[in-house]
Amino acid sequence: MSFTHLDDRGQARMVDVTAKQPTVRSATASGRVRCTPEVVRTLRDGAVPKGDVLAVARVAGIAAAKRTPELLPLAHVIGVHGAAVDLEVTDDGVTITATVRTADRTGVEMEALTAVAVAGLAVVDMVKGLDKSVSLADVRLERKTGGKSGEWVREP
């Protein structure tokens, strides 16, 4: 098996995508922040002392998608042409979904995953004073489109 991120000596390298043609690509990722019923009530009431948790997390996730190459050393600098981060308060916490789009030479899976992870961390940061047991879980890719491998969708 050939690993594209390793050179002939087995050392990590950034894959050269110079010759690839830009195509429209998208990726959707999801994750969950788990917290106590008391925190859920506080979120639903809009009474978290640090402010609007969902708005802060949404902006943090979008900013994170655009900064992914600064965090992941082998990620390419690409144009993030669209990023949406949606958060929903559920009975056991907050569900996060991020979709990132580009018209570039490589995919946006890592950008979508980074958006979810950072949005989740923003939620954790804003409610940790209310619930020390709060946790970020199940960050995963749900689907991707475009590129050489085409469409992929996680099976239920």
Short mmCIF file of C-alpha atoms in Angstrom, two decimals:
data_model
loop_
_atom_site.label_atom_id
_atom_site.label_comp_id
_atom_site.label_asym_id
_atom_site.label_seq_id
_atom_site.Cartn_x
_atom_site.Cartn_y
_atom_site.Cartn_z
CA MET A 1 0.00 0.00 0.00
CA SER A 2 1.27 3.46 -0.90
CA PHE A 3 0.91 6.31 1.58
CA THR A 4 0.69 9.70 -0.13
CA HIS A 5 1.90 11.63 2.92
CA LEU A 6 5.20 9.73 3.13
CA ASP A 7 8.24 10.17 0.91
CA ASP A 8 10.53 7.36 -0.33
CA ARG A 9 12.34 7.35 3.04
CA GLY A 10 9.11 7.09 5.03
CA GLN A 11 9.19 10.70 6.22
CA ALA A 12 6.09 12.88 6.40
CA ARG A 13 5.55 15.30 3.53
CA MET A 14 2.80 17.49 2.20
CA VAL A 15 1.24 15.97 -0.91
CA ASP A 16 1.89 18.07 -4.02
CA VAL A 17 -1.49 18.96 -5.54
CA THR A 18 -0.12 21.52 -8.03
CA ALA A 19 -1.14 19.54 -11.12
CA LYS A 20 -4.67 18.82 -9.92
CA GLN A 21 -7.52 20.83 -11.37
CA PRO A 22 -9.74 22.72 -8.93
CA THR A 23 -13.18 21.14 -8.50
CA VAL A 24 -16.17 21.88 -6.29
CA ARG A 25 -15.91 19.92 -3.05
CA SER A 26 -17.79 19.82 0.22
CA ALA A 27 -17.63 18.02 3.53
CA THR A 28 -20.02 17.75 6.45
CA ALA A 29 -18.94 16.73 9.94
CA SER A 30 -20.78 16.41 13.23
CA GLY A 31 -20.14 16.13 16.94
CA ARG A 32 -21.79 16.45 20.33
CA VAL A 33 -21.21 18.30 23.54
CA ARG A 34 -22.65 16.31 26.43
CA CYS A 35 -23.73 18.13 29.58
CA THR A 36 -26.12 17.91 32.50
CA PRO A 37 -29.87 18.58 32.27
CA GLU A 38 -29.30 21.73 34.34
CA VAL A 39 -26.93 23.12 31.72
CA VAL A 40 -29.38 22.19 28.96
CA ARG A 41 -32.08 24.20 30.75
CA THR A 42 -29.69 27.13 31.14
CA LEU A 43 -28.82 26.96 27.42
CA ARG A 44 -32.48 26.85 26.43
CA ASP A 45 -33.26 29.78 28.73
CA GLY A 46 -30.36 31.81 27.28
CA ALA A 47 -29.07 32.29 30.82
CA VAL A 48 -25.45 31.10 30.55
CA PRO A 49 -23.38 33.70 32.46
CA LYS A 50 -20.74 33.96 29.70
CA GLY A 51 -23.32 34.97 27.08
CA ASP A 52 -24.75 33.56 23.85
CA VAL A 53 -23.09 30.15 23.73
CA LEU A 54 -24.42 29.07 20.35
CA ALA A 55 -23.46 32.34 18.60
CA VAL A 56 -19.93 32.24 20.00
CA ALA A 57 -19.51 28.57 19.07
CA ARG A 58 -20.84 29.17 15.54
CA VAL A 59 -18.34 31.96 14.89
CA ALA A 60 -15.51 29.96 16.50
CA GLY A 61 -16.26 27.01 14.22
CA ILE A 62 -16.30 29.12 11.07
CA ALA A 63 -13.03 30.82 12.05
CA ALA A 64 -11.47 27.42 12.79
CA ALA A 65 -12.41 26.04 9.36
CA LYS A 66 -10.49 28.90 7.75
CA ARG A 67 -7.43 28.33 9.98
CA THR A 68 -7.11 24.56 9.66
CA PRO A 69 -3.69 24.63 7.92
CA GLU A 70 -2.28 26.57 10.88
CA LEU A 71 -3.27 23.71 13.19
CA LEU A 72 -2.58 20.65 11.02
CA PRO A 73 0.91 20.71 9.53
CA LEU A 74 0.13 18.63 6.42
CA ALA A 75 -3.16 20.33 5.55
CA HIS A 76 -3.12 22.45 2.40
CA VAL A 77 -3.92 26.15 2.39
CA ILE A 78 -7.12 26.23 0.37
CA GLY A 79 -9.94 28.63 -0.22
CA VAL A 80 -12.77 28.05 2.19
CA HIS A 81 -15.56 29.43 0.04
CA GLY A 82 -18.42 28.51 2.33
CA ALA A 83 -18.72 27.41 5.95
CA ALA A 84 -21.88 26.83 7.94
CA VAL A 85 -21.89 25.69 11.55
CA ASP A 86 -25.23 24.70 13.04
CA LEU A 87 -25.81 24.00 16.73
CA GLU A 88 -28.91 22.51 18.31
CA VAL A 89 -29.60 22.16 22.01
CA THR A 90 -30.88 18.65 22.69
CA ASP A 91 -31.98 16.91 25.88
CA ASP A 92 -28.42 15.76 26.64
CA GLY A 93 -26.34 18.63 25.29
CA VAL A 94 -25.58 20.32 21.98
CA THR A 95 -25.37 18.73 18.53
CA ILE A 96 -22.97 20.43 16.12
CA THR A 97 -22.96 20.10 12.34
CA ALA A 98 -20.53 21.89 10.04
CA THR A 99 -20.50 21.97 6.24
CA VAL A 100 -17.54 23.47 4.42
CA ARG A 101 -17.31 24.09 0.66
CA THR A 102 -14.54 24.99 -1.74
CA ALA A 103 -13.60 25.04 -5.40
CA ASP A 104 -9.98 23.95 -5.01
CA ARG A 105 -7.45 21.16 -5.59
CA THR A 106 -8.06 19.21 -2.40
CA GLY A 107 -10.96 18.43 -0.09
CA VAL A 108 -12.33 20.16 2.97
CA GLU A 109 -12.85 17.19 5.28
CA MET A 110 -10.32 18.43 7.81
CA GLU A 111 -11.82 21.92 7.72
CA ALA A 112 -15.28 20.54 8.53
CA LEU A 113 -13.91 18.35 11.33
CA THR A 114 -11.90 21.27 12.74
CA ALA A 115 -14.98 23.51 12.65
CA VAL A 116 -16.98 20.96 14.68
CA ALA A 117 -14.17 20.36 17.16
CA VAL A 118 -13.52 24.04 17.83
CA ALA A 119 -17.23 24.92 17.98
CA GLY A 120 -17.58 22.12 20.53
CA LEU A 121 -14.63 23.39 22.52
CA ALA A 122 -16.20 26.86 22.54
CA VAL A 123 -19.39 25.38 24.03
CA VAL A 124 -17.32 23.50 26.62
CA ASP A 125 -15.43 26.68 27.49
CA MET A 126 -18.62 28.65 27.98
CA VAL A 127 -20.42 26.09 30.19
CA LYS A 128 -17.54 24.44 32.07
CA GLY A 129 -18.17 26.72 35.04
CA LEU A 130 -21.68 25.27 35.28
CA ASP A 131 -20.73 21.63 34.61
CA LYS A 132 -17.23 20.27 35.17
CA SER A 133 -18.25 16.95 33.57
CA VAL A 134 -19.09 18.53 30.19
CA SER A 135 -17.47 16.62 27.31
CA LEU A 136 -16.93 16.79 23.56
CA ALA A 137 -17.70 13.51 21.78
CA ASP A 138 -18.31 11.77 18.47
CA VAL A 139 -16.55 14.24 16.16
CA ARG A 140 -16.75 12.53 12.77
CA LEU A 141 -17.07 13.01 9.05
CA GLU A 142 -20.63 12.47 7.81
CA ARG A 143 -20.21 13.02 4.08
CA LYS A 144 -17.94 14.44 1.42
CA THR A 145 -18.41 15.26 -2.23
CA GLY A 146 -16.11 16.06 -5.12
CA GLY A 147 -12.55 15.18 -5.95
CA LYS A 148 -11.12 11.96 -7.33
CA SER A 149 -12.95 9.72 -4.86
CA GLY A 150 -16.32 11.36 -5.51
CA GLU A 151 -19.12 11.14 -2.97
CA TRP A 152 -18.91 9.34 0.36
CA VAL A 153 -21.68 9.16 2.97
CA ARG A 154 -21.41 7.58 6.43
CA GLU A 155 -23.75 4.64 6.73
CA PRO A 156 -26.34 4.92 9.51
#
